[in-house]
mmCIF file of C-alpha atoms in Angstrom:
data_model
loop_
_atom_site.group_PDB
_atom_site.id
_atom_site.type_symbol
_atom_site.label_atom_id
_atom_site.label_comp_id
_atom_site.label_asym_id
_atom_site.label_seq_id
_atom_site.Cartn_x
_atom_site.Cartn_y
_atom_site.Cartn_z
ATOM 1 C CA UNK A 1 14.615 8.871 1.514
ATOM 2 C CA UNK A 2 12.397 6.201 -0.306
ATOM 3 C CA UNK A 3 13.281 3.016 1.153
ATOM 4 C CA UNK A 4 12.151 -0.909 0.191
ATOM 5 C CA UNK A 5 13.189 -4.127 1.449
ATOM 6 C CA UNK A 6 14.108 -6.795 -0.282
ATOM 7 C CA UNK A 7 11.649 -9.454 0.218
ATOM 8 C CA UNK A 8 11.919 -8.427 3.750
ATOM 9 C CA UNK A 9 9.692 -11.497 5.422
ATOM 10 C CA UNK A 10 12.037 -14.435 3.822
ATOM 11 C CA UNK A 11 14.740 -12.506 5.172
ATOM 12 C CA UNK A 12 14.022 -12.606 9.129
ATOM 13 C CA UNK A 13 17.283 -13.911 10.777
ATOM 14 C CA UNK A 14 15.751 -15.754 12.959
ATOM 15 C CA UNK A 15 18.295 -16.044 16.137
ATOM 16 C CA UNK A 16 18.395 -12.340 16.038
ATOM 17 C CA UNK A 17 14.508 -12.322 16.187
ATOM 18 C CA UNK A 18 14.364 -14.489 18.429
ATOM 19 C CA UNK A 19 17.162 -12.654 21.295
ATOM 20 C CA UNK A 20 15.144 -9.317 20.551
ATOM 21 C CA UNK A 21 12.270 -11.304 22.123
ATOM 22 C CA UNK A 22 13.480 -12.685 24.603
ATOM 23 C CA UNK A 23 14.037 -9.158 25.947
ATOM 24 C CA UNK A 24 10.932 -8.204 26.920
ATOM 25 C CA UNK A 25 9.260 -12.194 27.125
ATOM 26 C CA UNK A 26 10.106 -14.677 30.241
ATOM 27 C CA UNK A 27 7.547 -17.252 29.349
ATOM 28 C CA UNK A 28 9.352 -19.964 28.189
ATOM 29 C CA UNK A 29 6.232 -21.675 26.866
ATOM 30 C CA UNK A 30 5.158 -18.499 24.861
ATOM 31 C CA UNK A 31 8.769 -18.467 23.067
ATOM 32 C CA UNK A 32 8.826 -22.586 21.664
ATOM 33 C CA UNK A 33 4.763 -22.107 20.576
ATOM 34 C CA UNK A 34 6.920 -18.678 18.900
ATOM 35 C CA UNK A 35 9.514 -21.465 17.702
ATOM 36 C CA UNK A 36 6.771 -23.664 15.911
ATOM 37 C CA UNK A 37 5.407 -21.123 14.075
ATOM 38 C CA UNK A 38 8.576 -19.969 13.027
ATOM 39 C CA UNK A 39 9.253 -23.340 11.565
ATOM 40 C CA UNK A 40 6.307 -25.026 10.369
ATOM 41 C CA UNK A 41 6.600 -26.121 6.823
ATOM 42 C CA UNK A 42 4.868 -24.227 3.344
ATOM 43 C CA UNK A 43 2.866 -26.013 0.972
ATOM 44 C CA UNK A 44 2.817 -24.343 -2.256
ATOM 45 C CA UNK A 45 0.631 -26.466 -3.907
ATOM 46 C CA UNK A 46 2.777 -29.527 -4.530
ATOM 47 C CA UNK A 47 5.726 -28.502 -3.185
ATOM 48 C CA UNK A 48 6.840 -28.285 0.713
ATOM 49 C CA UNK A 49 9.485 -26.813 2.210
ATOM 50 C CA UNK A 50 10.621 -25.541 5.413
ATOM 51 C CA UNK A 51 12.343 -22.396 5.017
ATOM 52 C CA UNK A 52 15.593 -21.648 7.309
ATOM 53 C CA UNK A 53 14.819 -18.393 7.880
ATOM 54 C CA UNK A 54 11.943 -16.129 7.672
ATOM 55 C CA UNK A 55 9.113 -15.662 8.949
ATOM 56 C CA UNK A 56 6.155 -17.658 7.171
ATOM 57 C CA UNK A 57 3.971 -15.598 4.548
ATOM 58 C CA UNK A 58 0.627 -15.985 5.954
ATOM 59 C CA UNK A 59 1.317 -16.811 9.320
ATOM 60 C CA UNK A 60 -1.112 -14.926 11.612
ATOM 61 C CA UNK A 61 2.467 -14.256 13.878
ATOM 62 C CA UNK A 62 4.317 -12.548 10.345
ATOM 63 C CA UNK A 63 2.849 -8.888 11.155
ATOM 64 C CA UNK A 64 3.801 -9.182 14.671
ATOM 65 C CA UNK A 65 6.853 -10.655 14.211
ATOM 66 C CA UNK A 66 7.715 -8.425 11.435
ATOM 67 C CA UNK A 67 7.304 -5.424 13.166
ATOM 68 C CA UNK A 68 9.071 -6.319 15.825
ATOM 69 C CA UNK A 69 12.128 -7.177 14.053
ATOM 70 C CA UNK A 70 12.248 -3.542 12.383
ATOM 71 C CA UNK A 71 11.324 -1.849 15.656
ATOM 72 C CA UNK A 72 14.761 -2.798 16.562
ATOM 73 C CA UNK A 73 16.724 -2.687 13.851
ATOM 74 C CA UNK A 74 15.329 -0.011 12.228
ATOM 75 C CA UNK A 75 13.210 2.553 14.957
ATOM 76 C CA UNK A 76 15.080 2.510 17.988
ATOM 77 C CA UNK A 77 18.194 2.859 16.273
ATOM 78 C CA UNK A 78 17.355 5.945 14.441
ATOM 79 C CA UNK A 79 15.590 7.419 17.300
ATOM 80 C CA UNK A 80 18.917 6.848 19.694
ATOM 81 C CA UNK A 81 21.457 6.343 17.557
ATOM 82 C CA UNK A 82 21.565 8.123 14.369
ATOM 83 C CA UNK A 83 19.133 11.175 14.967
ATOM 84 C CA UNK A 84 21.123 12.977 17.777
ATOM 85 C CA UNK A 85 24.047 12.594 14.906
ATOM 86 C CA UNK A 86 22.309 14.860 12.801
ATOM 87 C CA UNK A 87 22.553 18.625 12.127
ATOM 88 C CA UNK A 88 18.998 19.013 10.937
ATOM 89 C CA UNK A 89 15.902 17.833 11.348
ATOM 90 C CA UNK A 90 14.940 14.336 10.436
ATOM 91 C CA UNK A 91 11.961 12.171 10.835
ATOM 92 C CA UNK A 92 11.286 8.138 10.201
ATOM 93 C CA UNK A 93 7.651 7.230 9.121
ATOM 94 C CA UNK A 94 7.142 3.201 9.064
ATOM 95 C CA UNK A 95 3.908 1.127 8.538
ATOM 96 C CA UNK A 96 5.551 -2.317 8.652
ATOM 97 C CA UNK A 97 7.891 -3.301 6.132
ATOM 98 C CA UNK A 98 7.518 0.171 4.493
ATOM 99 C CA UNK A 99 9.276 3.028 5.198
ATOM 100 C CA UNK A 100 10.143 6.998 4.476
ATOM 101 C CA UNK A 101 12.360 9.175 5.993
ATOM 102 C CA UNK A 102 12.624 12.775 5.618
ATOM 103 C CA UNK A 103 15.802 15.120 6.454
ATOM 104 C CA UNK A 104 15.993 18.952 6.456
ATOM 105 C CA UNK A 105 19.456 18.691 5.543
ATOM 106 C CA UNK A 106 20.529 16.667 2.347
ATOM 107 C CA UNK A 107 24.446 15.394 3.808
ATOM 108 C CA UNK A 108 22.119 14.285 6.805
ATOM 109 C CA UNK A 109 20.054 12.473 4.083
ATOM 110 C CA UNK A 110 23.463 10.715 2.742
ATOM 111 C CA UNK A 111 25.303 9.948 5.238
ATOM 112 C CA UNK A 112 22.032 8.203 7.137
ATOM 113 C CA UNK A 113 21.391 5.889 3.022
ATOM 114 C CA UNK A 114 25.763 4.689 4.008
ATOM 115 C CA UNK A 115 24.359 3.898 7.414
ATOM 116 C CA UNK A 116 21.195 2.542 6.961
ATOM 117 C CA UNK A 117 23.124 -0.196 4.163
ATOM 118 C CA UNK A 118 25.136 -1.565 6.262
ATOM 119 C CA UNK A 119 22.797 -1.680 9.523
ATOM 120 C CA UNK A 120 20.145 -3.807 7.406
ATOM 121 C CA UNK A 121 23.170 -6.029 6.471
ATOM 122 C CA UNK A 122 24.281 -6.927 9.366
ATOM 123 C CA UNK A 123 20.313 -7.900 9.909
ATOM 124 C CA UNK A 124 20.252 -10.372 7.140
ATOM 125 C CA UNK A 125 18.325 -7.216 4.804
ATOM 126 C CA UNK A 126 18.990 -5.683 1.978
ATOM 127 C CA UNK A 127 17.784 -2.335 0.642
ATOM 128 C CA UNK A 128 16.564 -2.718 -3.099
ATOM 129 C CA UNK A 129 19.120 -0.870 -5.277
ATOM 130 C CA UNK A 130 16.713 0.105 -7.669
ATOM 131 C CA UNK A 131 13.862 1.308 -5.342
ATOM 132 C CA UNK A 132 15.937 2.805 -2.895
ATOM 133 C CA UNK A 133 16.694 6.439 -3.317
ATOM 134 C CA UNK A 134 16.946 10.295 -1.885
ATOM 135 C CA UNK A 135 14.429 12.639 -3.781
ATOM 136 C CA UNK A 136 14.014 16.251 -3.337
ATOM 137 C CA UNK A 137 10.778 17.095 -2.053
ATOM 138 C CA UNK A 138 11.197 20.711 -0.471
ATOM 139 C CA UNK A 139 8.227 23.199 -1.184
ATOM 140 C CA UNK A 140 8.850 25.102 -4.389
ATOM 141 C CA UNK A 141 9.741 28.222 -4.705
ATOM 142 C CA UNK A 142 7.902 29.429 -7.696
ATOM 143 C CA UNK A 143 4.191 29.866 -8.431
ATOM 144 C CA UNK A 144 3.851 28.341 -11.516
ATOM 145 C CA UNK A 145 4.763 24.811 -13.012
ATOM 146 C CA UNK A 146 4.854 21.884 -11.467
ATOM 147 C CA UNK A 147 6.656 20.779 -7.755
ATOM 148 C CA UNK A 148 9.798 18.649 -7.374
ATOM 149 C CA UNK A 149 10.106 14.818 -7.867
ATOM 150 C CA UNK A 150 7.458 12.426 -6.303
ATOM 151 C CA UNK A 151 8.082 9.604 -4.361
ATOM 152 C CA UNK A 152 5.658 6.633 -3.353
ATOM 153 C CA UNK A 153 4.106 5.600 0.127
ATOM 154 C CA UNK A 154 1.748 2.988 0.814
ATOM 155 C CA UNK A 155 -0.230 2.913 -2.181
ATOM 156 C CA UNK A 156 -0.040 6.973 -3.042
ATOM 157 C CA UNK A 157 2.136 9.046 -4.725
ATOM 158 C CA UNK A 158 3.120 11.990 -2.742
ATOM 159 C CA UNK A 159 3.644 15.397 -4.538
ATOM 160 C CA UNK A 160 3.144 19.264 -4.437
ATOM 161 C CA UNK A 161 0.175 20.741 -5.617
ATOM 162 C CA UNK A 162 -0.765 24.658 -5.862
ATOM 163 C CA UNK A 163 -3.794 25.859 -4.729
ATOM 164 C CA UNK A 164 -6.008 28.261 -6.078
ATOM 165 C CA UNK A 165 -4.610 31.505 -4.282
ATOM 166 C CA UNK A 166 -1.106 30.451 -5.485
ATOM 167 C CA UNK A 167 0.446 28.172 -2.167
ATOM 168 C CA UNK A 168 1.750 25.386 -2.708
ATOM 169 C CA UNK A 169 0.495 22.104 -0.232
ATOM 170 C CA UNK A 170 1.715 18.241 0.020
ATOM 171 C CA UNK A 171 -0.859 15.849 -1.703
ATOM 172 C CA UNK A 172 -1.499 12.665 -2.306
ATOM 173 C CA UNK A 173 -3.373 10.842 -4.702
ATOM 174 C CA UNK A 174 -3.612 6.869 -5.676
ATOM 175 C CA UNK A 175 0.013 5.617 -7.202
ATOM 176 C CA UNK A 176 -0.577 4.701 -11.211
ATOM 177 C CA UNK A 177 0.604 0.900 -10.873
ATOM 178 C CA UNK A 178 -2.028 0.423 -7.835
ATOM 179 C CA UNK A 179 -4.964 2.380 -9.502
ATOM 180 C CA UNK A 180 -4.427 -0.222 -12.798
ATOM 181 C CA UNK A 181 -3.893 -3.161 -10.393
ATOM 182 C CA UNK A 182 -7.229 -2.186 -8.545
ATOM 183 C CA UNK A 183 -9.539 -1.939 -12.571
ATOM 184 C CA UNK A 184 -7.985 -4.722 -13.389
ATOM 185 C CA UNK A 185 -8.962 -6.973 -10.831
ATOM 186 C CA UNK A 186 -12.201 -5.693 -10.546
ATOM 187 C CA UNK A 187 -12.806 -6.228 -14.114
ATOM 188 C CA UNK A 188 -11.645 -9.532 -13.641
ATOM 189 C CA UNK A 189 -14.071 -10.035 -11.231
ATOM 190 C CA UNK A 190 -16.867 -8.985 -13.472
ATOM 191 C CA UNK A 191 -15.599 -11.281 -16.018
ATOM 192 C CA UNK A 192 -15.632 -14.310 -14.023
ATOM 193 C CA UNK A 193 -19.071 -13.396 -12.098
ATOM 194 C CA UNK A 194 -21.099 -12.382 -14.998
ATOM 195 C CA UNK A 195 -23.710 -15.375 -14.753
ATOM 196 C CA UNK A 196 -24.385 -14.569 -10.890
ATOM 197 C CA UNK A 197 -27.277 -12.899 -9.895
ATOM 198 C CA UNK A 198 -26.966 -9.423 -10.256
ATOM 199 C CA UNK A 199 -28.061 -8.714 -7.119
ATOM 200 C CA UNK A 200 -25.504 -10.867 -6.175
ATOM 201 C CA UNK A 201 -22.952 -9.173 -8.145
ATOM 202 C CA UNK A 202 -23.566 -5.405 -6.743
ATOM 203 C CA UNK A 203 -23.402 -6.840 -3.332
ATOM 204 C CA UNK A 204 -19.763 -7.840 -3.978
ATOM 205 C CA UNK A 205 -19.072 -4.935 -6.257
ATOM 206 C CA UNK A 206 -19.751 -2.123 -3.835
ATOM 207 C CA UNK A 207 -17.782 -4.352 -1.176
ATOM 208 C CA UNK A 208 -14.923 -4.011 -3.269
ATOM 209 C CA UNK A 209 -15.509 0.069 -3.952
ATOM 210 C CA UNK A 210 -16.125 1.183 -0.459
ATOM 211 C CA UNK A 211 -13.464 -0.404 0.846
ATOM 212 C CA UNK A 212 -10.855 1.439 -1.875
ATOM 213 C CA UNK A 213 -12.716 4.458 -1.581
ATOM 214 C CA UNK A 214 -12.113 3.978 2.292
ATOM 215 C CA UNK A 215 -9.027 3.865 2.168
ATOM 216 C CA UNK A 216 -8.005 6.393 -1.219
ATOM 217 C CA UNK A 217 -10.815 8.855 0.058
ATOM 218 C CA UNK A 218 -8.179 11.477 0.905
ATOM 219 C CA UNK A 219 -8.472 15.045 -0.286
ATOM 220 C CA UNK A 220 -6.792 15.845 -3.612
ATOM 221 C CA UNK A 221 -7.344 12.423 -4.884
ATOM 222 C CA UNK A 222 -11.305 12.250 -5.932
ATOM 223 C CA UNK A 223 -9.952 12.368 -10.106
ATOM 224 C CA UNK A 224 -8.413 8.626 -9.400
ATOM 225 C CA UNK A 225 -11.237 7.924 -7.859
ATOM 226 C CA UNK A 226 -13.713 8.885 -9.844
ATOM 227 C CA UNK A 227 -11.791 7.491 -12.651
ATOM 228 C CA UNK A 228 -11.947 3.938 -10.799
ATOM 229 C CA UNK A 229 -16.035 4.228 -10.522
ATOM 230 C CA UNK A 230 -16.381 5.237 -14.077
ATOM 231 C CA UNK A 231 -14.315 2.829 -15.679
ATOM 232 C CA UNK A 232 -16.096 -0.329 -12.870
ATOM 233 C CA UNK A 233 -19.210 0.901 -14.466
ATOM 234 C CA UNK A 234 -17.977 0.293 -18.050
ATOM 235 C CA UNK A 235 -16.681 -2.844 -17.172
ATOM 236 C CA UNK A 236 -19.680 -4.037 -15.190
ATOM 237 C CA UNK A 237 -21.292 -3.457 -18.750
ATOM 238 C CA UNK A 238 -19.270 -4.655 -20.933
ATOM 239 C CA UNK A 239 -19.353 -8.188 -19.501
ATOM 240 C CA UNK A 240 -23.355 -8.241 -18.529
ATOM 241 C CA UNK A 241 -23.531 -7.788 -22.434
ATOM 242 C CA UNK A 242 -21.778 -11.297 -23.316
ATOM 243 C CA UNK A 243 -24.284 -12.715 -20.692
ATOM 244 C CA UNK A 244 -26.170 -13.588 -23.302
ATOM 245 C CA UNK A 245 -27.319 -13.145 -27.036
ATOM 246 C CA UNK A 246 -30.304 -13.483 -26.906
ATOM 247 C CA UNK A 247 -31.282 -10.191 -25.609
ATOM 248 C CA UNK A 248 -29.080 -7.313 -26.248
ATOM 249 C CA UNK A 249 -27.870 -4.559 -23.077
ATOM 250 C CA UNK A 250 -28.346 -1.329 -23.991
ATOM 251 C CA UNK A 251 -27.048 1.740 -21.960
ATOM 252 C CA UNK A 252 -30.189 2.910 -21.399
ATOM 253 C CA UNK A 253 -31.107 -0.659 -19.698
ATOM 254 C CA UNK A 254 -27.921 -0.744 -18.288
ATOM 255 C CA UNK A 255 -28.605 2.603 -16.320
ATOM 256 C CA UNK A 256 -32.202 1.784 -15.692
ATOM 257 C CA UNK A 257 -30.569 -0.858 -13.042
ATOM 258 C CA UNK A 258 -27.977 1.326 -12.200
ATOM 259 C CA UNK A 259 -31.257 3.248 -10.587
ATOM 260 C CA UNK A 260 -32.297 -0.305 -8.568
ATOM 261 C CA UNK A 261 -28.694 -1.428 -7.706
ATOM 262 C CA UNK A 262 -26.242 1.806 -7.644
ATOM 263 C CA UNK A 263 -22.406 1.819 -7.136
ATOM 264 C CA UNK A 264 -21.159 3.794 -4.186
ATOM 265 C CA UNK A 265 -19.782 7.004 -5.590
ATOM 266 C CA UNK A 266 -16.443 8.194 -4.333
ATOM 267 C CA UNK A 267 -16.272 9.895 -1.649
ATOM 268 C CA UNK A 268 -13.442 11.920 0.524
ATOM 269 C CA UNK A 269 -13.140 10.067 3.833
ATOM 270 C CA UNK A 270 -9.966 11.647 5.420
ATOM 271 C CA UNK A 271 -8.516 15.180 5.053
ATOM 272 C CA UNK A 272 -4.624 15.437 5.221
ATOM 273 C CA UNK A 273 -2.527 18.447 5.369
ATOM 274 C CA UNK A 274 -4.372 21.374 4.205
ATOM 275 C CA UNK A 275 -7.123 21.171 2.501
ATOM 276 C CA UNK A 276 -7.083 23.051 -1.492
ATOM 277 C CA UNK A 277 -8.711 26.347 -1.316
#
């Protein structure tokens, strides 16, 4: 089950948050500084408002809060409630608002979707209709062609991949709409930092590349990543020509400083499930 929340932070029923922590908290002090922050006003440039429920985008509590809103409604229940229900196997994986779950046994997998409706109801959330949905992701049978449908976690799509003696393994590599979000601000960022320095502008260039190849550095996934390096480098390029007119940039310049200031290169930084043979 691929799950999302509609705009799940706005949606925060506040008394309810509030009664889940007052079952573990006693300091009465702790809960009304809890209060304020719950209530403090947003100014959206010109406009302010104060928000009836929610919890505040940007609000150093919001994580905190967040999580501990869905560790009730949504972890303990399925751990204590719904899971002993079951026939098979079943397993929740959250990382705050985001969620999979996956089920051996596909009237498990429906009944849980009826359930899971109406127990984010009665929390004030909704599931989105469109980006809610069951996909079949056992291992494939066959040894050719391509595995069953995909589904999206955290920034990767998840799908099966063959290795080269013929098994198939789970991978992961960088979901499409995040890999063009990711060269388009960066070439954004080129754009509007041409004039700096350039020292100044591979300083904040490889700040920006290490930390997505930290974090997309998984095994299976160094094609998205080398296609983000290539195309930064093309982009770096294309805007350090309209520097000026003067003096034209040639490639073979270009790469002469490439030498003096170099972009990381991708690298793998975590291996997950079993590595491609």
């Amino acid at each position: 089950m691929e799950a999302d929340i509609q705009a799940f932070f706005d949606s925060v029923v506040r008394a309810k948050l509030t009664e889940m922590l007052r079952d573990r908290v006693a300091d009465e002090s702790f809960m009304r500084l809890v209060g304020k922050c719950l209530h403090v006003g947003v100014l959206d440039g010109e406009e302010f408002s104060r928000p009836d429920e929610g919890t505040v985008q940007g609000s150093i509590l919001s994580p905190m809060l967040g999580n501990i809103y869905l560790h009730n409604v949504l972890d303990q229940w399925f751990d204590k409630q719904v899971r002993p229900q079951l026939e098979g196997h079943a397993r929740l994986i959250r990382y705050a608002d985001d969620f999979v779950i996956g089920f051996e046994n596909k009237a498990d997998a429906m009944r849980v979707m009826e359930m899971l409706t109406d127990r984010m109801a009665a929390y004030g959330l909704k599931l989105h209709p469109d980006k809610t949905r069951l996909v079949p992701f056992g291992r494939p049978s066959g040894t050719s062609g391509k595995g069953p449908a995909t589904f999206d976690f955290l920034g990767f799509t998840i799908y099966w991949r063959r290795t080269r003696k013929g098994t198939w393994v789970p991978a992961m590599k960088t979901r499409k709409a995040r890999l063009q979000r990711a060269l388009q601000n960066l070439g954004e960022f080129c754009r509007r930092h041409r004039h700096d320095p350039l020292k100044e502008q591979h300083a904040s260039l490889s700040r920006r590349l290490k930390g997505h190849f930290n974090y997309f550095g998984v095994n299976g996934n160094m094609r998205a990543l080398q296609l983000l390096h290539h195309q930064v480098k093309r982009q770096w390029f294309k805007w350090l020509c309209r520097r000026s007119q003067k003096r034209h940039l040639t490639w073979e310049r270009f790469n002469a400083r490439l030498r003096v200031f170099p972009l990381p290169k991708p690298t793998i930084r975590v291996q997950v499930w079993a590595p491609v043979s």
